[in-house]
Short mmCIF file of C-alpha atoms and ligand atoms in Angstrom, two decimals:
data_model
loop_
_atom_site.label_atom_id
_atom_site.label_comp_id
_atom_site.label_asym_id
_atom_site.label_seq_id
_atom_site.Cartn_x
_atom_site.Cartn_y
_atom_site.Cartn_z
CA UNK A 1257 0.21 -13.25 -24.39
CA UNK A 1258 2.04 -14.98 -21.50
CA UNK A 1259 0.01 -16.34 -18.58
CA UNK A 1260 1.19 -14.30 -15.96
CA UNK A 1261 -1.11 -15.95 -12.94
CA UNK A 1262 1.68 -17.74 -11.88
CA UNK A 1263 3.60 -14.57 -10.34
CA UNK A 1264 -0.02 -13.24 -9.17
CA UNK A 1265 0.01 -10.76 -6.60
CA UNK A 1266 -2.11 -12.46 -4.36
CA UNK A 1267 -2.24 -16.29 -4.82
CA UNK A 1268 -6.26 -17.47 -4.85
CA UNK A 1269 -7.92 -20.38 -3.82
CA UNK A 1270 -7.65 -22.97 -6.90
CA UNK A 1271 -11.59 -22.63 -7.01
CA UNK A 1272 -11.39 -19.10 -7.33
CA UNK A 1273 -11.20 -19.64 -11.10
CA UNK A 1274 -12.63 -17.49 -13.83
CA UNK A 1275 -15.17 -20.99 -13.99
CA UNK A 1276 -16.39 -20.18 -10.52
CA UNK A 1277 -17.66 -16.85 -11.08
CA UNK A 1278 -20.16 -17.96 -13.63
CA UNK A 1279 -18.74 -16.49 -16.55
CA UNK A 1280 -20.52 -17.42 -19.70
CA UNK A 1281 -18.69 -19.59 -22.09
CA UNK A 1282 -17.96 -17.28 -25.24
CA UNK A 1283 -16.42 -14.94 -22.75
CA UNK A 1284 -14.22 -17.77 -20.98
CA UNK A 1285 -12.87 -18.31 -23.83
CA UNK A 1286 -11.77 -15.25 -24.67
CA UNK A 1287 -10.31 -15.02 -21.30
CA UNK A 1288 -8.88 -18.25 -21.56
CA UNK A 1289 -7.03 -16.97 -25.07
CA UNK A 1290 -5.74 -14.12 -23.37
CA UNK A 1291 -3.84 -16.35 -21.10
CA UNK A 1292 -5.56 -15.42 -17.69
CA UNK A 1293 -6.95 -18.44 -15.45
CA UNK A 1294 -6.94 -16.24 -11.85
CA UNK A 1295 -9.43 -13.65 -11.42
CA UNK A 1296 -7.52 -10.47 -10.17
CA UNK A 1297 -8.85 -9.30 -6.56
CA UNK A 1298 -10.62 -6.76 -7.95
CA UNK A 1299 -12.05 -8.90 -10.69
CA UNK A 1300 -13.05 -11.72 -7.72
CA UNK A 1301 -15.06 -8.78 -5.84
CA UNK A 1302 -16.52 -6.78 -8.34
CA UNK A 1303 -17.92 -9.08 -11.06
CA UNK A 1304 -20.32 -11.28 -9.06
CA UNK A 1305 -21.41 -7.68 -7.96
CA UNK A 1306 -21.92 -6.26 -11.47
CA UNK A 1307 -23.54 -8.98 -12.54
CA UNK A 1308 -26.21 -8.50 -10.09
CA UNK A 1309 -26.49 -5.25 -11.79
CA UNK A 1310 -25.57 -3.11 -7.93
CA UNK A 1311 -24.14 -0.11 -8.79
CA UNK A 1312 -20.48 -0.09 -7.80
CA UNK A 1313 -17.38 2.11 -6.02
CA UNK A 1314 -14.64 0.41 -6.88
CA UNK A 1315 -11.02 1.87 -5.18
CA UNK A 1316 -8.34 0.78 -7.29
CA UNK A 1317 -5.63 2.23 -9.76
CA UNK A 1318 -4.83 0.90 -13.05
CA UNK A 1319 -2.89 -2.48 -13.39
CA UNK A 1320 -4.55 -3.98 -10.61
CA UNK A 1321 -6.98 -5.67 -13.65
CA UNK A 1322 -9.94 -3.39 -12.83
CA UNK A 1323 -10.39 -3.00 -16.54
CA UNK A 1324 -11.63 -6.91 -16.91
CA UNK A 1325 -13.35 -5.93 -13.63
CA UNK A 1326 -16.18 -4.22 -15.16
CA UNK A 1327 -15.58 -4.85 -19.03
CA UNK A 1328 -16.35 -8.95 -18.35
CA UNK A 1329 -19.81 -8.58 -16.39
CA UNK A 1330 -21.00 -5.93 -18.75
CA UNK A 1331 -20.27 -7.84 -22.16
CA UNK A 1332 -21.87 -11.13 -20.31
CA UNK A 1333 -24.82 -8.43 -19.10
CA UNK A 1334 -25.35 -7.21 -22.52
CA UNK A 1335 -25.32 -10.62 -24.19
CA UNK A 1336 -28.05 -12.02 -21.62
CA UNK A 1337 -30.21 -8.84 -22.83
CA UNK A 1338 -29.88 -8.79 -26.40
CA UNK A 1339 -31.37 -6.53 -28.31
CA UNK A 1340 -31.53 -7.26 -32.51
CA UNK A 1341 -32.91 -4.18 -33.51
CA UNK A 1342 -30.70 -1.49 -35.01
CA UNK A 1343 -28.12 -1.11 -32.42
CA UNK A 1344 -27.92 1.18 -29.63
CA UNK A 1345 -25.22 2.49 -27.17
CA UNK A 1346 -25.77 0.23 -24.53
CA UNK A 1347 -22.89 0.76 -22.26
CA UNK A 1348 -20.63 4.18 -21.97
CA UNK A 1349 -17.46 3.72 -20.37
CA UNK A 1350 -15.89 7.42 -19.64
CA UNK A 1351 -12.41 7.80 -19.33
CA UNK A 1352 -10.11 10.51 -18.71
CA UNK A 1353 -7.10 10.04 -21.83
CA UNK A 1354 -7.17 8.64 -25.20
CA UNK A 1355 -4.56 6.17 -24.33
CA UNK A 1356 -6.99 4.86 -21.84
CA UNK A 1357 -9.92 4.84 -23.99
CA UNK A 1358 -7.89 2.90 -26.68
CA UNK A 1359 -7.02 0.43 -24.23
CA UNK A 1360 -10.45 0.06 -22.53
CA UNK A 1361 -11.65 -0.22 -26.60
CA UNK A 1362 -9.13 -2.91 -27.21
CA UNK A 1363 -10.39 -5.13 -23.85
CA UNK A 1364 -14.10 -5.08 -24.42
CA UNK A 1365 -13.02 -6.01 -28.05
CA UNK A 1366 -10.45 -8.95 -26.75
CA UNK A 1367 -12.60 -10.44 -24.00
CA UNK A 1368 -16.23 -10.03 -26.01
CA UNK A 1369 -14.41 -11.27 -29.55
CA UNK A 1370 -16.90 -14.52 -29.00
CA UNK A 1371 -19.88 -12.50 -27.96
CA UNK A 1372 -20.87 -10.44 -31.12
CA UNK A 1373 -20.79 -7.48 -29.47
CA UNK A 1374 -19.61 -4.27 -30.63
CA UNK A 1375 -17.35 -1.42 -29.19
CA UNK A 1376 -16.02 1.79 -30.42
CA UNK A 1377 -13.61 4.40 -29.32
CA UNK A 1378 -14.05 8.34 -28.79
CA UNK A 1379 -11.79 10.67 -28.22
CA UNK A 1380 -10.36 13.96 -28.92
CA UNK A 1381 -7.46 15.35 -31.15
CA UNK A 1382 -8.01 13.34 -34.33
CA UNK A 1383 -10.88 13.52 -37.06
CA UNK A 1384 -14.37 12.40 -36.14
CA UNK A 1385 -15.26 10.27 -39.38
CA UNK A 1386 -14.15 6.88 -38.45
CA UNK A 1387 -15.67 7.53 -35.25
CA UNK A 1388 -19.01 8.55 -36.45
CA UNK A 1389 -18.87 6.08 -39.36
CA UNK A 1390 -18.42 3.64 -36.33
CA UNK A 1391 -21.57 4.94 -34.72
CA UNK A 1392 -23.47 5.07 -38.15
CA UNK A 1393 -22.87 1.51 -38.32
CA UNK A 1394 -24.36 0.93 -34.63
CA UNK A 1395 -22.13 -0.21 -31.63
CA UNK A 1396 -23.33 -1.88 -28.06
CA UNK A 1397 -20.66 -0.41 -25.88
CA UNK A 1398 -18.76 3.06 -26.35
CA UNK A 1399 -15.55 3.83 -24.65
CA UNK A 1400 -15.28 7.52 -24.33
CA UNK A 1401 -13.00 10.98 -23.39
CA UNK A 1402 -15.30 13.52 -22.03
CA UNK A 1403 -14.59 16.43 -24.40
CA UNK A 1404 -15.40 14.01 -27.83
CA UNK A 1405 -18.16 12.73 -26.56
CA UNK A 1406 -20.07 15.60 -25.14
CA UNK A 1407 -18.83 17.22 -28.88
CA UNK A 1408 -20.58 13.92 -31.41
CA UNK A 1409 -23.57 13.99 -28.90
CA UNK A 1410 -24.25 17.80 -29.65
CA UNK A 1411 -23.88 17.25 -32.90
CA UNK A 1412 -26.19 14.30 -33.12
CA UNK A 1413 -24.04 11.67 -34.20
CA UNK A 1414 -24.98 9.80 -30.68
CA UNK A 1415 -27.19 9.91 -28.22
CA UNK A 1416 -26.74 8.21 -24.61
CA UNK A 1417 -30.76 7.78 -23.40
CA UNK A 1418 -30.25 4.09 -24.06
CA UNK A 1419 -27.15 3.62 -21.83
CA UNK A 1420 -27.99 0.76 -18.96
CA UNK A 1421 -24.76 0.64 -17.72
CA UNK A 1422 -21.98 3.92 -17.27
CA UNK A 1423 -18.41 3.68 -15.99
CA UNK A 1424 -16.44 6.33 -14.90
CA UNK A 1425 -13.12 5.18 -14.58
CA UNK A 1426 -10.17 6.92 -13.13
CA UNK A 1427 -12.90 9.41 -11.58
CA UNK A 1428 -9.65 11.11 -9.58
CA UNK A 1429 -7.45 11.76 -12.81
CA UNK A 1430 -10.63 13.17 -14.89
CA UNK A 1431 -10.58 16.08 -11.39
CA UNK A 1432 -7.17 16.19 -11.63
CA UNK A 1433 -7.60 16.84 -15.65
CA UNK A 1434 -10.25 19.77 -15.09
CA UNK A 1435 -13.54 16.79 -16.33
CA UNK A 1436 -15.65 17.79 -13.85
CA UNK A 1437 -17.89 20.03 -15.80
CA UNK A 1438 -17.86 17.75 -18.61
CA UNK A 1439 -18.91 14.35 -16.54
CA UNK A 1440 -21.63 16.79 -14.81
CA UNK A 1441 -23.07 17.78 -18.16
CA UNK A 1442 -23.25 14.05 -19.06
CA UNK A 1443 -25.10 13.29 -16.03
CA UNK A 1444 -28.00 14.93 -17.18
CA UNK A 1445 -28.17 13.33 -20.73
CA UNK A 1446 -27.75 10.02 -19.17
CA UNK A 1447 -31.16 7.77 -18.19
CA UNK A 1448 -31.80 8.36 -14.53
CA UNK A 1449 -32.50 3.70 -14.43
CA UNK A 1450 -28.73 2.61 -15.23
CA UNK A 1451 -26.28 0.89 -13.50
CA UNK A 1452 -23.55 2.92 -12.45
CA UNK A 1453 -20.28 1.79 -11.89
CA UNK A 1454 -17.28 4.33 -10.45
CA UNK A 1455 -13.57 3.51 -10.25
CA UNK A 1456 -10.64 5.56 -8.89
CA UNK A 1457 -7.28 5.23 -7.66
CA UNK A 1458 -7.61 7.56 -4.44
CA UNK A 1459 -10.82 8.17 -2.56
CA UNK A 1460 -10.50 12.27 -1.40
CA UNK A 1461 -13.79 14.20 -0.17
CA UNK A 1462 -14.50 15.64 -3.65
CA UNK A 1463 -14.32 11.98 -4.91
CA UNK A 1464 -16.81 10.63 -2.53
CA UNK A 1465 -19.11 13.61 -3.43
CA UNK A 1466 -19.10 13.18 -6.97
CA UNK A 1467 -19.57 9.13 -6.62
CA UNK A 1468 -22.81 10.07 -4.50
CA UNK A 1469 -24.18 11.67 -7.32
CA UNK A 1470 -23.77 8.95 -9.91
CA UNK A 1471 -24.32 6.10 -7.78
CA UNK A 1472 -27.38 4.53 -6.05
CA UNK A 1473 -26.70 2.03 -2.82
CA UNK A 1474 -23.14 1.44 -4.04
CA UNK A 1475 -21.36 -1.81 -2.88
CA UNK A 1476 -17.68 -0.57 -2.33
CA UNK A 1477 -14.78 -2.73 -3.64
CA UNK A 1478 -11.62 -1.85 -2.92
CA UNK A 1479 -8.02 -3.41 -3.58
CA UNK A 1480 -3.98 -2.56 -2.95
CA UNK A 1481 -3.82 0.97 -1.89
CA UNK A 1482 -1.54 2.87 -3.70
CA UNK A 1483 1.38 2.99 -1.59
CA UNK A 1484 1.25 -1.02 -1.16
CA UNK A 1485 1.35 -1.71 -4.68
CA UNK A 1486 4.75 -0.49 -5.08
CA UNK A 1487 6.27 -3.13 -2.89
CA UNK A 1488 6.51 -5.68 -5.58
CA UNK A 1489 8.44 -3.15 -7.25
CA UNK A 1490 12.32 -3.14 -7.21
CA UNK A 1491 13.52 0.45 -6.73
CA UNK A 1492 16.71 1.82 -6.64
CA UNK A 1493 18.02 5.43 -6.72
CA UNK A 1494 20.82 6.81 -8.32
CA UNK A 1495 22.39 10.03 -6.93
CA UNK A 1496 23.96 11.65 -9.91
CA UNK A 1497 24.68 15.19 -11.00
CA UNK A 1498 21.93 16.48 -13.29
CA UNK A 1499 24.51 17.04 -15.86
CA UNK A 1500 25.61 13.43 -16.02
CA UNK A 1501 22.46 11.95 -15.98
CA UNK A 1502 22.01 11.59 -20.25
CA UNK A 1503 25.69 9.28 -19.63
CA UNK A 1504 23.92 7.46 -16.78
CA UNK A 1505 20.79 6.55 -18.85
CA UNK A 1506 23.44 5.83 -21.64
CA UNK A 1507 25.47 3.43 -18.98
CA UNK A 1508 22.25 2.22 -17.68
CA UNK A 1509 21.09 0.85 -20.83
CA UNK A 1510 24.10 -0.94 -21.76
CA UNK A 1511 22.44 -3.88 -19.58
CA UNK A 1512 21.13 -6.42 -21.79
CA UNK A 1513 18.38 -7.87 -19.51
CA UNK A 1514 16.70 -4.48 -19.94
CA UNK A 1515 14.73 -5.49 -23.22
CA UNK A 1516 12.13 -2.31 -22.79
CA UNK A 1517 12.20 0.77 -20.37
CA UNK A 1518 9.54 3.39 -19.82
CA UNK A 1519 11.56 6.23 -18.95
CA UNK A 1520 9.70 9.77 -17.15
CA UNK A 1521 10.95 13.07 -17.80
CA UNK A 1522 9.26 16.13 -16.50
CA UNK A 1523 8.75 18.21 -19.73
CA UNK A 1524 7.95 17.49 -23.44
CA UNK A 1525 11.37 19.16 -24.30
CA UNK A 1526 13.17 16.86 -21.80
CA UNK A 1527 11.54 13.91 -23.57
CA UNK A 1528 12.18 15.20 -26.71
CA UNK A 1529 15.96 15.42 -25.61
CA UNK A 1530 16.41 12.21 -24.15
CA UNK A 1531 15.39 10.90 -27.42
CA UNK A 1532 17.85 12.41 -29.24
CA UNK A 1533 20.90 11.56 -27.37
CA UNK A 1534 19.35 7.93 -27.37
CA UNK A 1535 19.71 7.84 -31.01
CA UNK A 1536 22.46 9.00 -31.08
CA UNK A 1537 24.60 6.45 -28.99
CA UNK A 1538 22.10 3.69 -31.26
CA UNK A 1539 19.61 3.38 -28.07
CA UNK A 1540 16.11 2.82 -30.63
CA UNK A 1541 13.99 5.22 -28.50
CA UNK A 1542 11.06 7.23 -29.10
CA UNK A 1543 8.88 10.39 -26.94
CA UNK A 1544 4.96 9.96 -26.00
CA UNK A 1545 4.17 13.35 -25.09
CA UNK A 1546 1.49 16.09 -25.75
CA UNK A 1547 2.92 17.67 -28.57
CA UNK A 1548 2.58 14.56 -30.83
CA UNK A 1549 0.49 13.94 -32.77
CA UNK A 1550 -2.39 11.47 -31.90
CA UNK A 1551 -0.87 8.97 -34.35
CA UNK A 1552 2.70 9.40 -33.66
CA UNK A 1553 1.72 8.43 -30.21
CA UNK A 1554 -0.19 5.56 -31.02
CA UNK A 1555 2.63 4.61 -33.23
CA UNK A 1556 5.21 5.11 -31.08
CA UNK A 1557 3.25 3.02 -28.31
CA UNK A 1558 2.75 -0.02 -30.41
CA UNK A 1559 6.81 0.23 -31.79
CA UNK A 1560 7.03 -0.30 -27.33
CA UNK A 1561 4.59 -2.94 -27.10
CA UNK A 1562 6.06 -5.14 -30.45
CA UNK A 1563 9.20 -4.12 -28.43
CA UNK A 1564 10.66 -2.85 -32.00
CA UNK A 1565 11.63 0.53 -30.02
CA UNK A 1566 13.63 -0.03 -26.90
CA UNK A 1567 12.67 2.89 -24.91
CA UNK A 1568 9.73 5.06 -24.27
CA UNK A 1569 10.52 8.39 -23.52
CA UNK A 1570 7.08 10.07 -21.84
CA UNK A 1571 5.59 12.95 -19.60
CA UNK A 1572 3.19 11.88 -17.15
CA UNK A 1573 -0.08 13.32 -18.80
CA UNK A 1574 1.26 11.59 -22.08
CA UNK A 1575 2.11 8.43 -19.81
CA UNK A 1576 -0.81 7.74 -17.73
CA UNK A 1577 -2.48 4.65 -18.22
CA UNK A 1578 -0.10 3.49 -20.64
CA UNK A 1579 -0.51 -0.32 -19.99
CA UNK A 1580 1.94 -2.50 -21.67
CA UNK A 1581 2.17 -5.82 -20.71
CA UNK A 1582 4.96 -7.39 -18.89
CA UNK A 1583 7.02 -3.92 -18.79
CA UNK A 1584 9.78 -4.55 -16.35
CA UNK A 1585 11.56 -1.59 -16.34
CA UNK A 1586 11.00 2.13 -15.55
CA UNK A 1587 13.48 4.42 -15.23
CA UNK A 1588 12.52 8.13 -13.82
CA UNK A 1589 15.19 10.49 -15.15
CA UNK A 1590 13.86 13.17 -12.98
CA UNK A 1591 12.46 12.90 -9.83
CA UNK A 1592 8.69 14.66 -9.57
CA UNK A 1593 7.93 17.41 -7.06
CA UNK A 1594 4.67 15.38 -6.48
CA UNK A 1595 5.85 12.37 -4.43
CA UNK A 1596 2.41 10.37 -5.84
CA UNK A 1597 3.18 10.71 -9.31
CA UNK A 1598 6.33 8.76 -8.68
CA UNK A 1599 3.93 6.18 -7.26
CA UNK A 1600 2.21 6.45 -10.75
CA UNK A 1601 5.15 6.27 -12.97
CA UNK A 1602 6.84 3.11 -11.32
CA UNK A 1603 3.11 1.74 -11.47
CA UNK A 1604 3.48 1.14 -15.06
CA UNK A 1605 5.79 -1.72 -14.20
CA UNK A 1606 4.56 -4.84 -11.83
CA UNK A 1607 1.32 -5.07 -13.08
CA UNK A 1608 -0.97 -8.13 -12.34
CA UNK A 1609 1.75 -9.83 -10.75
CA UNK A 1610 4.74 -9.14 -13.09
CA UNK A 1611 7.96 -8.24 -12.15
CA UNK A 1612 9.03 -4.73 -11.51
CA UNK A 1613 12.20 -2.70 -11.47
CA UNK A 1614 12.08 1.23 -11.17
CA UNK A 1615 15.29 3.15 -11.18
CA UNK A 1616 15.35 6.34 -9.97
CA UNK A 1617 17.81 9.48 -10.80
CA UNK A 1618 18.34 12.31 -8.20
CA UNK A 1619 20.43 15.19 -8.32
CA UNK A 1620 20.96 17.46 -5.63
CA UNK A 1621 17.94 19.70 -5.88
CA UNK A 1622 15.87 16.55 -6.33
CA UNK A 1623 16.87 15.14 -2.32
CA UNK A 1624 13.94 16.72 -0.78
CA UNK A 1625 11.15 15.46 -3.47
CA UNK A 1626 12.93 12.04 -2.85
CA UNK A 1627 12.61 12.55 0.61
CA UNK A 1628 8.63 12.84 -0.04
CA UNK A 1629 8.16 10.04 -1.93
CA UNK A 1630 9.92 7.63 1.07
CA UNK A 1631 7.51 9.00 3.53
CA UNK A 1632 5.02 8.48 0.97
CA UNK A 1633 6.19 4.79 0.51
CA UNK A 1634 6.92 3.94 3.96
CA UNK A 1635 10.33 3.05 3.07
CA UNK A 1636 13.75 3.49 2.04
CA UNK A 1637 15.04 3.33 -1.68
CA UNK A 1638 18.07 1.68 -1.87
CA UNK A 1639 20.96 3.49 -3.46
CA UNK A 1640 23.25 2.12 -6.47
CA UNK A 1641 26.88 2.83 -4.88
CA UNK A 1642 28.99 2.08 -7.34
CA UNK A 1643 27.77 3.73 -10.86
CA UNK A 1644 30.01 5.84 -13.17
CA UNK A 1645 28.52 9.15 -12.58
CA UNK A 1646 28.34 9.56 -8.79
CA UNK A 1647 26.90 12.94 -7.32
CA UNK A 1648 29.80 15.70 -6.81
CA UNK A 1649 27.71 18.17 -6.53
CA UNK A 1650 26.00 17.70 -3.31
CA UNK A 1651 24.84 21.21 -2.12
CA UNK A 1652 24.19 23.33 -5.38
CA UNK A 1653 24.15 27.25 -4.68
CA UNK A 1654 20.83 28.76 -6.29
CA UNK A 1655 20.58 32.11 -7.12
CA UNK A 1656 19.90 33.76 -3.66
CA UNK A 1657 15.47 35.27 -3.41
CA UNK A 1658 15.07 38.31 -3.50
CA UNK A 1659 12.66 39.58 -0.20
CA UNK A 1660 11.52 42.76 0.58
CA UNK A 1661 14.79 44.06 -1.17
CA UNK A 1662 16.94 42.00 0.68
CA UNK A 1663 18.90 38.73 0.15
CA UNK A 1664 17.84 35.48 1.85
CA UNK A 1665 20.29 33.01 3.04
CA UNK A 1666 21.11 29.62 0.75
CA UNK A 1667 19.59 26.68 2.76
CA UNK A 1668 22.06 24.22 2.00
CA UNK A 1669 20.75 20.45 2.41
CA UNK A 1670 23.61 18.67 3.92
CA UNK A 1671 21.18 15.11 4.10
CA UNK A 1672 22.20 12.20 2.66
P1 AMP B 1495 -5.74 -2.95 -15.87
O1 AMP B 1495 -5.64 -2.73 -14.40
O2 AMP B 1495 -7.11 -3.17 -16.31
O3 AMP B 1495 -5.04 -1.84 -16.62
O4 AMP B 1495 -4.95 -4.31 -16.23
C1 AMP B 1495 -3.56 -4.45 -16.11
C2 AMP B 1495 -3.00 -5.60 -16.93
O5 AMP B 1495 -3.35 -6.85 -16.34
C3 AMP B 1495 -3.48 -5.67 -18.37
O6 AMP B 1495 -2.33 -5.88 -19.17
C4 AMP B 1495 -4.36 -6.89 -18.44
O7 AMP B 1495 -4.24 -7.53 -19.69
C5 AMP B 1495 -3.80 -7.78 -17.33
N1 AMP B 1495 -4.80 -8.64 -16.66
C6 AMP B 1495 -6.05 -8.28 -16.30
N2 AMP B 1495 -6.66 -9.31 -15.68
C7 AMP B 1495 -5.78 -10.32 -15.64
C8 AMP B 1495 -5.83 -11.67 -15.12
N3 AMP B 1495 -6.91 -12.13 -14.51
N4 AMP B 1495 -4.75 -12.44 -15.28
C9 AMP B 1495 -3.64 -11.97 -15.88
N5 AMP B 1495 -3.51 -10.72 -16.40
C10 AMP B 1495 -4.57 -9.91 -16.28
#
């Protein structure tokens, strides 16, 4: 893993070392083997604060290091409190996608591969044995989708009443994803003395309710809003017609510095297409998206990460969270209707300091959503002139609404 401190967002204090935040050695060196020697911001502000054992709200979207935020303090918690007895479920960390989970799983087990402590993964959409086997066997810390979870626990393969600390992370996505029931039903099974600790990209109303109700006397942590984030980023836009865009991506990817790209597409099918004509023209690529199978997507994710396949076709559900390290490319093929999600997708690039490049493709009918996202940013994309494919069609003509029986005039959009 390369030590990418050096190109840190936000360049610390030389004492604000991982040394300096009293860090106990096993997991130092853990760190230290994963190649980071500067805390994160969020990791500066919110581990001295676990490690009190406060309960925490922590404001901050994936990439920013949050994960090492609260998965250092609680292995270095749990190893100061030992217990040697037959194991129990110490710590529950409840997230809202698989992908997630597996990559929460694989941090506890990176930075706590000195401590002795155990972890193990739940989630939905693949058989339970291994997982129960897992919890048969006894694990400290259990990273978690709701709908799994809630499932082994009612069928008695775990129970939570020994659970001192609880993280929801990505509180905002598990709304989003229709949780709310779930994390409300956990609530009750969980000990009322715990440390709670509460992470989300956005802070709406319904978010601050819900934290209220987990959390007691919170201390609030909060780091790079999401529209700041993107300004590491390198974005450009590429006005094309939406049937040239497949010879765009093509063109596109005839640059050799591009060694990986995530690229977005708005539907399964889309992904599934991209894919194809990929392959064709020799592109290695591959599609992430809800209708694979659990393993074809973990598959198909680590092919990305040993950078064996050369592009990642995915839909946002499939997408989110999807943390590969130094990705440097993403490439949106269609612009969303939701000008935040295109603050999501190019989020997968630029992380902890790397460099970032998002290319964007926008066809006529896509203008407006474009137009959302730059007020959304605070800024102006700039535009590739000179490509292949330029837009011809500026102003498509859609099929006329009908209202009330009669025809509506064509708005034409005559911007850019
Ligand atoms: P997260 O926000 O937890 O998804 O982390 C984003 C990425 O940053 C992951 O690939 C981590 O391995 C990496 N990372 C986390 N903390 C650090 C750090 N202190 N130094 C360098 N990289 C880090």
């Amino acid at each position: 893993m390369t030590n990418k401190t050096e190109s840190n967002i936000e360049i610390l204090e030389p004492s604000m070392l991982f040394h300096s935040l009293n860090i106990i050695e096993p997991i130092l060196k853990a760190i230290q083997e994963e190649g980071y020697t500067t805390p994160t911001p969020i990791q500066t502000q919110a581990i001295p604060i676990v490690l009190q054992g406060t309960d925490l709200l922590g404001c901050a979207q994936t990439g920013t290091g949050k994960t090492a935020a609260f998965a250092i303090p609680i292995l270095q918690l749990l190893s100061a409190n030992r217990t040697y007895h037959k194991k129990k479920v110490r710590s529950l960390i409840v997230t809202p996608t698989r992908e997630l989970a597996i990559q929460i799983g694989e941090s506890f087990n990176a930075y706590g591969r000195h401590t002795g402590l155990t972890c193990t993964v739940i989630f939905g959409g693949v058989h339970q044995n291994p997982q129960t086997s897992a919890l048969r066997r006894g694990v400290d810390i259990v990273v978690a989708t709701p709908g799994r979870l809630l499932d082994l626990m009612n069928q008695g393969h775990l129970t939570l009443r020994d659970v001192e600390h609880f993280v929801l992370d990505e509180a905002d996505r598990m709304l989003d994803m229709g949780f709310i029931h779930d994390v409300k039903k956990l609530l009750t099974v969980l000990p009322k003395k715990r440390q709670s600790l509460f992470f989300s990209a956005t802070l709406p109303p319904e978010i601050i309710k819900l934290a209220s109700t987990i959390l007691h006397d919170p201390a609030k942590v909060s780091v790079t809003p999401v529209s700041s984030t993107v300004d590491i980023i390198k974005q450009s836009i590429y006005f094309v017609d939406k049937r040239n865009k497949n010879a765009l991506l093509v063109e596109v990817l005839k640059d050799i510095n591009i060694k990986t790209a995530l690229v977005f597409t708005r539907t399964k099918y889309g992904a599934d297409k991209v894919v194809k004509i990929l392959l064709r023209h020799n592109v290695k690529a591959e599609a992430i998206h809800g209708n694979k199978s659990q393993n074809a997507r973990q598959r198909a994710l680590a092919n990305f990460k040993a950078q064996t396949t050369r592009v990642l076709v995915a839909t946002d559900i499939a997408a989110r969270g999807i943390d590969v390290d130094d990705l440097e490319y993403v490439i949106n093929y269609e612009i969303s209707n939701i000008a935040e999600i295109y603050v999501h997708r190019i989020g997968r690039t630029g992380r902890a300091g790397a460099k970032g490049t998002a290319l964007s493709f926008c066809d006529a009918e896509e203008k407006a959503y474009l137009r959302d996202v730059e007020k959304l940013i605070a800024k102006k994309i700039s535009v590739v002139e000179n490509h292949p494919f330029p837009l011809i069609i500026h102003n498509p003509v859609k099929a006329p609404k009908q209202q009330h029986g009669k025809k509506i005039p064509v708005t034409q959009d005559r911007n850019r």
